[in-house]
Short mmCIF file of C-alpha atoms in Angstrom, two decimals:
data_model
loop_
_atom_site.label_atom_id
_atom_site.label_comp_id
_atom_site.label_asym_id
_atom_site.label_seq_id
_atom_site.Cartn_x
_atom_site.Cartn_y
_atom_site.Cartn_z
CA MET A 1 -36.25 -6.61 -47.43
CA TRP A 2 -39.63 -5.66 -48.87
CA HIS A 3 -40.48 -6.23 -52.54
CA VAL A 4 -43.33 -4.14 -53.99
CA HIS A 5 -45.27 -5.31 -57.06
CA ASN A 6 -43.45 -7.12 -59.89
CA GLU A 7 -41.91 -5.77 -63.09
CA TYR A 8 -43.71 -2.44 -63.40
CA GLY A 9 -44.60 -1.81 -67.03
CA THR A 10 -48.29 -2.39 -67.75
CA VAL A 11 -49.79 0.53 -69.71
CA CYS A 12 -53.42 1.71 -69.73
CA TYR A 13 -55.18 4.06 -72.17
CA CYS A 14 -58.57 4.22 -70.47
CA SER A 15 -60.62 7.33 -69.62
CA LEU A 16 -59.19 7.48 -66.08
CA ALA A 17 -55.64 7.39 -67.49
CA ALA A 18 -56.62 10.09 -70.00
CA GLU A 19 -57.90 12.34 -67.22
CA ARG A 20 -54.69 11.99 -65.22
CA PHE A 21 -52.63 12.49 -68.42
CA ARG A 22 -54.30 15.86 -68.91
CA ASP A 23 -53.43 16.81 -65.31
CA TRP A 24 -49.81 15.79 -65.95
CA LEU A 25 -49.70 17.87 -69.14
CA ARG A 26 -51.07 20.93 -67.31
CA GLU A 27 -48.27 20.56 -64.78
CA ARG A 28 -45.64 20.12 -67.51
CA TYR A 29 -46.71 22.83 -69.95
CA GLY A 30 -48.86 25.24 -67.94
CA SER A 31 -51.04 26.24 -70.89
CA LEU A 32 -52.62 24.85 -74.03
CA ASP A 33 -50.62 27.36 -76.09
CA ARG A 34 -47.38 25.85 -74.80
CA LEU A 35 -48.64 22.30 -75.39
CA ASN A 36 -49.73 23.15 -78.93
CA ALA A 37 -46.31 24.60 -79.64
CA ALA A 38 -44.47 21.61 -78.17
CA TRP A 39 -46.63 19.10 -80.05
CA THR A 40 -46.50 21.11 -83.32
CA THR A 41 -50.28 20.77 -83.57
CA ALA A 42 -50.42 23.42 -86.32
CA PHE A 43 -49.44 20.54 -88.61
CA TRP A 44 -52.53 18.64 -89.82
CA SER A 45 -54.71 21.18 -87.91
CA GLN A 46 -54.43 19.27 -84.65
CA GLY A 47 -54.60 22.34 -82.40
CA TYR A 48 -56.33 21.91 -79.04
CA ALA A 49 -58.73 24.57 -77.73
CA ASP A 50 -59.87 22.64 -74.63
CA TRP A 51 -57.94 20.38 -72.29
CA GLN A 52 -60.76 17.80 -72.42
CA ASP A 53 -59.97 17.20 -76.09
CA VAL A 54 -56.46 15.93 -75.30
CA GLN A 55 -56.25 12.13 -75.30
CA PRO A 56 -53.59 9.43 -74.87
CA PRO A 57 -51.91 8.35 -78.13
CA ARG A 58 -54.44 5.71 -79.09
CA ARG A 59 -54.58 3.88 -82.41
CA THR A 60 -54.46 6.20 -85.43
CA GLN A 61 -55.12 5.76 -89.12
CA TYR A 62 -51.59 6.85 -89.98
CA LEU A 63 -48.79 8.33 -87.86
CA VAL A 64 -48.96 9.14 -84.16
CA ASN A 65 -47.89 12.61 -83.03
CA PRO A 66 -44.28 11.93 -81.90
CA THR A 67 -44.30 14.38 -78.97
CA GLN A 68 -47.67 13.15 -77.73
CA PHE A 69 -46.30 9.59 -77.85
CA LEU A 70 -43.15 10.54 -75.91
CA ASP A 71 -45.08 12.55 -73.35
CA TYR A 72 -47.35 9.59 -72.63
CA ARG A 73 -44.30 7.43 -71.93
CA ARG A 74 -42.95 10.12 -69.64
CA PHE A 75 -46.32 10.45 -67.92
CA TRP A 76 -46.83 6.73 -67.45
CA SER A 77 -43.40 6.30 -65.88
CA ASP A 78 -44.29 9.06 -63.40
CA GLU A 79 -47.72 7.52 -62.76
CA LEU A 80 -46.30 4.06 -62.03
CA LEU A 81 -43.67 5.62 -59.78
CA ALA A 82 -46.41 7.39 -57.82
CA ALA A 83 -48.17 4.04 -57.36
CA TYR A 84 -44.96 2.47 -56.07
CA LEU A 85 -44.32 5.36 -53.67
CA GLU A 86 -47.85 5.07 -52.25
CA GLN A 87 -47.22 1.43 -51.35
CA LYS A 88 -43.72 2.15 -50.11
CA ALA A 89 -45.12 4.78 -47.71
CA VAL A 90 -47.57 2.27 -46.23
CA ILE A 91 -44.79 -0.26 -45.64
CA ARG A 92 -42.42 2.36 -44.21
CA GLU A 93 -44.96 3.21 -41.48
CA ARG A 94 -44.58 -0.37 -40.24
CA SER A 95 -41.05 -1.41 -41.10
CA SER A 96 -37.53 0.00 -41.33
CA LEU A 97 -36.30 -2.75 -43.67
CA PRO A 98 -35.16 -1.82 -47.20
CA ILE A 99 -37.94 -1.51 -49.82
CA THR A 100 -37.50 -2.10 -53.54
CA THR A 101 -39.08 -3.46 -56.71
CA ASN A 102 -37.60 -5.40 -59.60
CA PHE A 103 -36.74 -3.43 -62.73
CA VAL A 104 -37.49 -5.21 -66.00
CA PHE A 105 -35.97 -4.04 -69.28
CA GLY A 106 -37.57 -4.03 -72.72
CA ASN A 107 -38.99 -1.78 -75.43
CA TRP A 108 -42.47 -2.36 -73.99
CA VAL A 109 -41.51 -0.98 -70.58
CA PRO A 110 -42.49 2.69 -70.03
CA VAL A 111 -40.31 3.14 -66.94
CA ASN A 112 -37.44 5.59 -66.57
CA HIS A 113 -35.26 3.38 -64.38
CA ALA A 114 -32.59 6.03 -63.88
CA GLN A 115 -35.26 8.32 -62.44
CA TRP A 116 -36.77 5.54 -60.32
CA ALA A 117 -33.41 4.55 -58.83
CA SER A 118 -33.57 7.22 -56.13
CA ALA A 119 -36.99 5.91 -55.01
CA VAL A 120 -35.84 2.36 -54.22
CA ASP A 121 -33.56 1.49 -51.33
CA VAL A 122 -31.70 -1.03 -53.51
CA VAL A 123 -31.73 -1.15 -57.30
CA ALA A 124 -32.83 -4.67 -58.28
CA ILE A 125 -33.26 -6.13 -61.75
CA ASP A 126 -34.60 -9.15 -63.56
CA HIS A 127 -32.41 -10.40 -66.38
CA TYR A 128 -33.38 -12.97 -68.97
CA PRO A 129 -31.17 -12.96 -72.10
CA SER A 130 -33.05 -13.36 -75.40
CA ARG A 131 -30.13 -15.02 -77.19
CA SER A 132 -28.76 -18.54 -76.84
CA ASP A 133 -25.36 -17.97 -78.50
CA ILE A 134 -22.52 -15.80 -77.13
CA GLY A 135 -24.98 -12.93 -77.40
CA ALA A 136 -26.45 -14.11 -74.08
CA GLU A 137 -23.17 -13.28 -72.37
CA GLU A 138 -23.06 -9.90 -74.11
CA GLN A 139 -26.62 -9.21 -72.92
CA THR A 140 -25.70 -10.28 -69.38
CA ALA A 141 -22.87 -7.76 -69.25
CA PHE A 142 -25.09 -5.10 -70.84
CA GLY A 143 -27.88 -5.59 -68.29
CA ALA A 144 -25.47 -5.61 -65.35
CA ASP A 145 -23.69 -2.45 -66.51
CA LEU A 146 -27.06 -0.72 -66.91
CA ALA A 147 -28.10 -1.75 -63.40
CA ARG A 148 -24.85 -0.37 -61.98
CA SER A 149 -25.40 2.92 -63.79
CA TRP A 150 -28.95 3.19 -62.41
CA ALA A 151 -27.55 2.51 -58.94
CA GLY A 152 -25.01 5.30 -59.35
CA GLY A 153 -22.11 2.88 -58.92
CA LYS A 154 -23.47 1.55 -55.63
CA PRO A 155 -24.14 -2.16 -55.04
CA TRP A 156 -27.32 -3.46 -56.65
CA LEU A 157 -29.07 -6.83 -56.77
CA LEU A 158 -29.79 -9.43 -59.44
CA MET A 159 -33.26 -10.41 -58.19
CA GLU A 160 -34.31 -12.73 -61.01
CA GLN A 161 -32.59 -14.93 -63.58
CA ALA A 162 -33.22 -18.40 -65.00
CA ALA A 163 -31.13 -21.24 -63.65
CA GLY A 164 -31.26 -23.74 -66.46
CA ALA A 165 -32.51 -22.29 -69.74
CA LEU A 166 -32.31 -19.38 -72.19
CA ASN A 167 -35.50 -18.38 -73.99
CA ASP A 168 -34.88 -16.87 -77.44
CA GLY A 169 -38.59 -16.45 -78.13
CA GLN A 170 -38.85 -19.63 -80.16
CA ARG A 171 -37.30 -22.29 -77.96
CA LEU A 172 -35.90 -22.96 -74.53
CA HIS A 173 -32.17 -23.57 -74.87
CA ALA A 174 -30.68 -25.59 -72.00
CA LYS A 175 -27.72 -23.77 -70.46
CA GLU A 176 -24.56 -25.77 -70.97
CA PRO A 177 -22.72 -27.02 -67.85
CA GLY A 178 -21.06 -24.09 -66.07
CA ARG A 179 -22.89 -21.39 -68.04
CA MET A 180 -25.29 -20.52 -65.24
CA ALA A 181 -22.38 -19.92 -62.86
CA ARG A 182 -20.48 -17.74 -65.34
CA GLN A 183 -23.53 -15.57 -66.04
CA SER A 184 -24.28 -15.24 -62.31
CA LEU A 185 -20.69 -14.27 -61.53
CA SER A 186 -20.63 -11.80 -64.41
CA HIS A 187 -23.46 -9.92 -62.67
CA ILE A 188 -21.55 -10.04 -59.38
CA ALA A 189 -18.35 -8.88 -61.08
CA ARG A 190 -20.27 -5.86 -62.39
CA GLY A 191 -21.66 -4.81 -59.04
CA SER A 192 -24.47 -7.12 -57.90
CA ASN A 193 -24.40 -8.10 -54.23
CA GLY A 194 -25.98 -11.47 -54.97
CA ALA A 195 -27.31 -13.90 -57.55
CA LEU A 196 -30.99 -14.68 -57.03
CA PHE A 197 -33.27 -16.76 -59.23
CA PHE A 198 -36.85 -17.15 -60.30
CA GLN A 199 -38.09 -19.66 -59.38
CA TRP A 200 -37.47 -22.17 -56.58
CA ARG A 201 -39.43 -25.15 -57.91
CA ALA A 202 -40.74 -25.62 -61.47
CA SER A 203 -44.52 -25.54 -61.60
CA ARG A 204 -46.51 -28.59 -62.78
CA GLY A 205 -49.01 -26.33 -64.54
CA GLY A 206 -49.93 -22.75 -65.31
CA SER A 207 -48.68 -20.18 -67.78
CA GLU A 208 -45.01 -20.59 -66.86
CA MET A 209 -44.94 -24.34 -66.27
CA TYR A 210 -41.80 -24.65 -68.42
CA HIS A 211 -40.02 -21.65 -66.90
CA SER A 212 -36.62 -22.69 -65.56
CA ALA A 213 -36.25 -23.25 -61.81
CA LEU A 214 -33.61 -24.13 -59.22
CA VAL A 215 -35.41 -27.42 -58.69
CA PRO A 216 -36.53 -28.56 -62.16
CA HIS A 217 -39.29 -31.04 -62.97
CA ALA A 218 -36.66 -33.79 -62.62
CA GLY A 219 -36.25 -32.85 -58.94
CA ALA A 220 -33.21 -32.13 -56.79
CA SER A 221 -31.40 -35.12 -58.26
CA SER A 222 -30.49 -33.14 -61.39
CA ARG A 223 -27.55 -31.37 -63.00
CA ILE A 224 -29.17 -27.93 -62.60
CA PHE A 225 -29.68 -28.27 -58.86
CA ARG A 226 -26.16 -29.62 -58.37
CA GLU A 227 -24.76 -26.59 -60.24
CA VAL A 228 -26.88 -24.26 -58.10
CA ALA A 229 -25.44 -25.90 -54.97
CA ASP A 230 -21.92 -25.52 -56.37
CA LEU A 231 -22.53 -21.82 -57.03
CA GLY A 232 -23.77 -21.49 -53.46
CA SER A 233 -20.44 -22.83 -52.24
CA VAL A 234 -18.47 -20.39 -54.42
CA LEU A 235 -20.24 -17.16 -53.45
CA PRO A 236 -19.01 -17.01 -49.82
CA GLN A 237 -15.44 -17.11 -51.14
CA LEU A 238 -16.07 -13.72 -52.78
CA GLU A 239 -17.36 -11.92 -49.70
CA GLU A 240 -14.28 -9.72 -49.49
CA ILE A 241 -15.19 -7.87 -52.72
CA ALA A 242 -18.53 -6.61 -51.35
CA ASP A 243 -17.39 -3.02 -50.73
CA SER A 244 -15.17 -2.66 -53.79
CA LYS A 245 -15.96 -0.57 -56.87
CA VAL A 246 -16.09 -1.62 -60.51
CA VAL A 247 -13.32 -0.03 -62.58
CA ALA A 248 -14.58 1.69 -65.75
CA GLU A 249 -12.75 4.41 -67.66
CA VAL A 250 -15.18 4.48 -70.60
CA ALA A 251 -18.78 5.69 -70.59
CA VAL A 252 -21.51 4.97 -73.14
CA LEU A 253 -24.37 7.47 -73.01
CA TRP A 254 -27.84 6.05 -72.40
CA ASP A 255 -31.08 8.06 -72.40
CA VAL A 256 -34.40 6.24 -72.14
CA GLU A 257 -36.33 9.26 -73.46
CA CYS A 258 -34.24 9.16 -76.64
CA TRP A 259 -35.13 5.46 -76.94
CA TRP A 260 -38.82 6.19 -76.51
CA ALA A 261 -38.71 9.06 -79.00
CA MET A 262 -37.21 6.79 -81.67
CA GLN A 263 -39.93 4.21 -81.09
CA GLY A 264 -42.80 6.61 -81.63
CA THR A 265 -41.96 8.67 -84.69
CA HIS A 266 -41.68 8.10 -88.41
CA LEU A 267 -37.90 7.99 -88.89
CA PRO A 268 -35.96 8.22 -92.17
CA SER A 269 -35.25 4.48 -91.93
CA SER A 270 -37.23 1.72 -90.25
CA SER A 271 -33.89 0.07 -89.41
CA LEU A 272 -32.84 2.85 -87.04
CA ASP A 273 -32.88 1.44 -83.51
CA TYR A 274 -31.44 3.32 -80.55
CA LEU A 275 -31.08 0.24 -78.35
CA VAL A 276 -29.24 -1.65 -81.08
CA ALA A 277 -26.84 1.27 -81.57
CA VAL A 278 -26.09 1.38 -77.84
CA GLN A 279 -25.68 -2.39 -77.68
CA ASP A 280 -23.28 -2.29 -80.63
CA ALA A 281 -21.12 0.28 -78.84
CA HIS A 282 -21.15 -1.75 -75.63
CA ARG A 283 -20.29 -4.94 -77.53
CA HIS A 284 -17.11 -3.44 -79.03
CA PHE A 285 -15.74 -2.90 -75.53
CA TRP A 286 -17.06 -6.18 -74.10
CA ARG A 287 -15.23 -8.12 -76.78
CA ALA A 288 -12.03 -6.27 -75.87
CA GLY A 289 -12.38 -7.02 -72.16
CA VAL A 290 -13.05 -3.36 -71.34
CA THR A 291 -15.77 -2.56 -68.79
CA VAL A 292 -17.91 0.51 -69.44
CA ASP A 293 -20.36 2.55 -67.43
CA PHE A 294 -23.60 3.84 -68.86
CA ALA A 295 -24.11 7.53 -68.19
CA ASP A 296 -26.79 10.17 -68.58
CA PRO A 297 -25.97 12.81 -71.24
CA SER A 298 -26.13 15.59 -68.64
CA ALA A 299 -23.96 13.80 -66.05
CA ASP A 300 -20.49 14.87 -64.92
CA LEU A 301 -18.27 12.84 -67.26
CA SER A 302 -14.91 14.30 -66.25
CA SER A 303 -13.68 11.03 -64.70
CA TYR A 304 -13.87 9.12 -68.01
CA LYS A 305 -11.08 8.95 -70.56
CA LEU A 306 -13.55 8.25 -73.35
CA VAL A 307 -17.28 8.91 -73.84
CA VAL A 308 -19.27 7.26 -76.64
CA VAL A 309 -22.52 8.76 -77.94
CA PRO A 310 -24.48 6.20 -80.02
CA SER A 311 -27.38 7.64 -82.08
CA LEU A 312 -28.44 10.17 -79.45
CA TYR A 313 -31.37 11.40 -81.56
CA LEU A 314 -32.87 13.54 -78.76
CA ILE A 315 -30.80 15.81 -76.54
CA SER A 316 -31.35 18.98 -74.53
CA ASP A 317 -29.31 22.16 -74.90
CA ALA A 318 -27.96 21.72 -71.39
CA ALA A 319 -26.75 18.17 -72.08
CA ALA A 320 -25.12 19.26 -75.35
CA ALA A 321 -23.31 22.07 -73.52
CA SER A 322 -22.15 19.60 -70.85
CA LEU A 323 -20.65 17.31 -73.50
CA ALA A 324 -18.90 20.25 -75.14
CA ALA A 325 -17.40 21.22 -71.77
CA TYR A 326 -16.22 17.62 -71.30
CA VAL A 327 -14.27 17.79 -74.56
CA GLU A 328 -12.91 21.28 -73.83
CA GLY A 329 -11.56 19.91 -70.56
CA GLY A 330 -9.59 17.16 -72.25
CA GLY A 331 -12.15 14.43 -72.88
CA GLN A 332 -12.32 12.13 -75.89
CA LEU A 333 -15.83 12.10 -77.37
CA VAL A 334 -17.05 9.81 -80.16
CA VAL A 335 -20.47 10.76 -81.56
CA GLY A 336 -22.36 8.26 -83.70
CA TYR A 337 -24.68 8.75 -86.66
CA PHE A 338 -28.20 10.20 -86.26
CA SER A 339 -27.30 12.13 -83.10
CA GLY A 340 -28.36 15.59 -81.92
CA ILE A 341 -31.28 15.73 -84.36
CA VAL A 342 -34.20 16.85 -82.15
CA ASP A 343 -34.78 18.72 -78.89
CA PRO A 344 -36.84 17.37 -75.92
CA ASP A 345 -40.05 18.47 -77.71
CA VAL A 346 -39.05 16.16 -80.60
CA GLN A 347 -38.60 19.14 -82.88
CA VAL A 348 -35.78 19.12 -85.43
CA ARG A 349 -32.84 21.43 -84.82
CA LEU A 350 -32.61 23.52 -88.00
CA GLY A 351 -29.51 24.57 -89.91
CA GLY A 352 -28.13 21.16 -90.75
CA TYR A 353 -27.48 17.90 -88.95
CA PRO A 354 -26.17 16.74 -86.48
CA GLY A 355 -27.98 19.67 -84.89
CA ALA A 356 -26.87 20.01 -81.28
CA PHE A 357 -23.38 18.65 -82.10
CA ARG A 358 -22.74 20.52 -85.35
CA SER A 359 -20.41 23.20 -83.93
CA LEU A 360 -18.63 20.85 -81.54
CA LEU A 361 -17.87 18.31 -84.26
CA GLY A 362 -17.10 20.86 -86.96
CA VAL A 363 -19.32 19.11 -89.52
CA ARG A 364 -22.56 19.87 -91.35
CA VAL A 365 -24.90 17.33 -92.93
CA GLU A 366 -27.54 18.35 -95.45
CA GLU A 367 -28.91 14.93 -96.39
CA PHE A 368 -29.27 11.45 -94.97
CA HIS A 369 -28.60 8.41 -97.14
CA PRO A 370 -30.12 5.37 -95.37
CA LEU A 371 -28.86 2.02 -96.63
CA PRO A 372 -30.97 -1.05 -97.43
CA ALA A 373 -31.33 -3.59 -94.64
CA ASP A 374 -28.58 -5.77 -96.17
CA GLY A 375 -26.64 -2.92 -97.77
CA VAL A 376 -23.07 -1.85 -97.01
CA VAL A 377 -20.92 1.10 -97.99
CA GLU A 378 -17.17 0.83 -98.51
CA LEU A 379 -14.72 3.06 -96.65
CA SER A 380 -11.34 4.28 -97.88
CA SER A 381 -9.65 2.63 -94.88
CA GLY A 382 -10.80 -0.76 -96.13
CA GLY A 383 -13.62 -1.03 -93.62
CA GLN A 384 -17.35 -1.02 -94.20
CA GLY A 385 -20.41 0.81 -92.98
CA ARG A 386 -23.95 -0.53 -92.84
CA LEU A 387 -27.47 0.67 -92.09
CA TRP A 388 -26.82 4.39 -92.60
CA SER A 389 -24.70 7.01 -94.36
CA GLU A 390 -24.73 10.80 -94.66
CA ASP A 391 -23.60 13.59 -96.95
CA VAL A 392 -21.04 15.10 -94.56
CA GLU A 393 -19.25 18.40 -95.03
CA ALA A 394 -16.09 18.79 -92.93
CA VAL A 395 -16.38 22.47 -91.99
CA SER A 396 -13.59 22.61 -89.40
CA ALA A 397 -12.85 18.93 -88.82
CA GLU A 398 -10.10 16.63 -90.06
CA VAL A 399 -11.30 13.81 -92.34
CA ILE A 400 -10.19 10.39 -91.03
CA ASP A 401 -12.09 8.11 -93.41
CA ARG A 402 -14.14 8.61 -96.58
CA TYR A 403 -16.94 6.88 -98.42
CA VAL A 404 -16.00 4.93 -101.54
CA GLY A 405 -18.41 4.58 -104.46
CA GLY A 406 -21.94 5.78 -105.12
CA VAL A 407 -23.21 9.33 -104.70
CA LEU A 408 -21.09 9.84 -101.56
CA ASP A 409 -17.81 8.82 -103.21
CA GLY A 410 -14.98 10.78 -101.60
CA LYS A 411 -17.24 12.41 -99.00
CA PRO A 412 -16.19 12.32 -95.31
CA ALA A 413 -17.42 9.31 -93.35
CA ILE A 414 -15.41 9.71 -90.13
CA THR A 415 -14.03 13.02 -88.87
CA ARG A 416 -12.04 14.30 -85.92
CA ARG A 417 -11.74 17.79 -84.42
CA GLN A 418 -9.49 19.14 -81.69
CA VAL A 419 -11.52 21.17 -79.18
CA GLY A 420 -9.63 22.75 -76.31
CA ALA A 421 -7.64 19.99 -74.62
CA GLY A 422 -9.86 17.23 -76.02
CA THR A 423 -11.01 15.62 -79.26
CA ALA A 424 -14.45 15.13 -80.79
CA TRP A 425 -15.01 12.39 -83.40
CA TYR A 426 -18.00 11.93 -85.69
CA VAL A 427 -18.85 8.51 -87.17
CA SER A 428 -21.60 8.93 -89.78
CA THR A 429 -22.30 5.23 -90.40
CA SER A 430 -22.52 2.00 -88.41
CA VAL A 431 -18.97 0.72 -88.80
CA ASP A 432 -17.70 -2.85 -88.69
CA ALA A 433 -15.92 -4.24 -85.63
CA GLU A 434 -12.41 -3.74 -87.05
CA THR A 435 -13.04 -0.08 -87.91
CA ALA A 436 -14.56 0.53 -84.48
CA ALA A 437 -11.57 -1.11 -82.82
CA GLY A 438 -9.30 1.30 -84.67
CA ILE A 439 -11.30 4.32 -83.55
CA PHE A 440 -11.44 3.22 -79.92
CA GLY A 441 -7.97 1.69 -79.78
CA LEU A 442 -9.25 -1.78 -78.86
CA THR A 443 -7.76 -5.26 -79.13
CA THR A 444 -10.07 -8.26 -79.12
CA SER A 445 -9.76 -10.35 -75.95
CA ALA A 446 -10.40 -14.08 -75.63
CA VAL A 447 -11.92 -13.67 -72.17
CA GLU A 448 -14.48 -11.45 -70.49
CA THR A 449 -12.59 -9.29 -67.99
CA VAL A 450 -13.94 -7.11 -65.17
CA ARG A 451 -11.88 -5.35 -62.51
CA ARG A 452 -12.97 -4.18 -59.09
CA ARG A 453 -10.86 -2.04 -56.75
CA SER A 454 -10.90 -1.41 -53.02
CA GLY A 455 -11.74 2.04 -51.68
CA SER A 456 -8.09 2.61 -50.75
CA GLY A 457 -6.96 1.50 -54.18
CA ASP A 458 -4.51 -1.00 -52.69
CA THR A 459 -6.31 -4.16 -53.82
CA THR A 460 -7.72 -5.17 -57.19
CA TRP A 461 -9.93 -8.14 -57.98
CA THR A 462 -9.96 -9.31 -61.60
CA PHE A 463 -12.85 -11.49 -62.79
CA LEU A 464 -11.95 -13.64 -65.79
CA PHE A 465 -14.46 -15.69 -67.81
CA ASN A 466 -13.61 -18.02 -70.67
CA HIS A 467 -16.83 -18.45 -72.67
CA GLY A 468 -15.03 -20.30 -75.45
CA ASP A 469 -14.46 -23.99 -76.15
CA ALA A 470 -10.66 -23.95 -75.84
CA GLU A 471 -8.21 -23.25 -73.01
CA VAL A 472 -6.93 -19.67 -72.79
CA VAL A 473 -3.80 -18.42 -71.01
CA VAL A 474 -4.03 -14.87 -69.62
CA PRO A 475 -1.49 -12.72 -67.72
CA ALA A 476 -2.30 -12.52 -64.00
CA ASP A 477 -0.64 -12.22 -60.60
CA GLY A 478 -2.11 -12.83 -57.15
CA VAL A 479 -4.44 -15.37 -55.57
CA ASP A 480 -7.42 -16.97 -57.26
CA LEU A 481 -10.30 -16.76 -54.77
CA ILE A 482 -12.10 -19.66 -56.48
CA SER A 483 -9.32 -22.26 -56.32
CA GLY A 484 -7.24 -20.69 -53.56
CA LEU A 485 -4.10 -21.11 -55.67
CA THR A 486 -1.36 -18.51 -56.14
CA VAL A 487 -1.09 -17.13 -59.66
CA ASP A 488 2.39 -16.07 -60.78
CA GLY A 489 2.59 -14.36 -64.15
CA GLU A 490 -0.11 -16.23 -66.04
CA LEU A 491 -3.29 -18.18 -65.52
CA SER A 492 -4.71 -21.03 -67.59
CA LEU A 493 -8.48 -20.88 -67.97
CA PRO A 494 -10.03 -24.09 -69.29
CA ALA A 495 -12.95 -23.93 -71.72
CA GLY A 496 -15.91 -22.56 -69.76
CA GLY A 497 -13.67 -21.75 -66.82
CA TYR A 498 -13.56 -18.67 -64.60
CA ALA A 499 -11.36 -17.14 -61.92
CA VAL A 500 -11.30 -14.19 -59.52
CA VAL A 501 -7.71 -13.04 -58.95
CA ARG A 502 -6.89 -10.77 -56.03
CA SER A 503 -3.76 -8.65 -56.29
CA PRO A 504 -1.54 -7.81 -54.62
#
């Protein structure tokens, strides 16, 4: 296939970018009056009387205008996409092969990957975990599930990963024996049609001379290269799963514009982090061996038994109405703290928090009570909250858990409301793992588990990964594609072991 550019994400604030930004704003808003209203420029007398006065959000003495900041992220994603499409058109005139680019993920990346997905022939990602502990495996699953969501459930491709090391920003941590294979197969379990690497041979010099490679500085006579060869012998044994679908009955909402909005504005707490809230939600399910999809807030969610909404600060009226319809139709919705606060213009929804979700949840919040970075709040259930708390009034909702101590003593912390055939929960703090497990009905699993199912539904493939340091016995029936052995009732996974069981 064709690969265009590499890791789109570079941002420019020059005069040429400013000129095109103004064009983009004209197309979006139509008039300066509409722009001034959207950006709330009446505050601090920022009103624009001429398009030429509008600039990118460059360095300011104090706070950046939050809507200007978000609009520049939106604009730059569109501008980079236009650049990709120009090059794609040139290639398409000369070739019918698939054309793609590699998506890279990070808070510095101004790319709406969900929007870009329709412009590439195959969604492809780079994935380099930033943790060296078990968090690397959590991040691997997170990145793979995101890629599958961008691909709309279709097969995608892991284009880059590191063979032999994890970079946590301070040191290169050598991957333990077998870890590279487990991480590669976790991507494949979650929808990737392959496991590619950067790079083939480690460079003797240059900026990335210590970047991991298939052939390290030690040469082909090395543990890393032998493990790569072993992985190469395993992959053909999994060919039969290529057209199967990943099984996920839970969705976690993900909206990149909400993420951008929370990066650019002065929030009530510097500890609020949309990505962390989403990762926390994903982690609860990963630790229970439950695979989740990521979904857009305005998507059709009717196929999911449960939808989780972590800190969805920004949401449109249409998306809020869609979520309400999901609950009315029998869905189970769990909304997290600091959700529904602003509209797409980053303007606060008045009348009490959580704004767009207030009626659906049957609660009203007048005041936020952010916690110190190391602070916790006790809950009547025996659990704890951290990071955040709120003065919640249960207007038409049932109180499930309450705050204990302090100014919020006895106030609702977790509520539940029956809506039509479904249920809507509100969790007003960042709860501990045990409390979350109770809300979601989860049981911690000793192994990472992912299931894929054939189109007919007759065959299921279960991927099992033991990331621990002790043998684990799990229930299973069928044939292990890795060993070729029949599994009858239970399967023993050694420390660091993995299996792919086909049943029936």
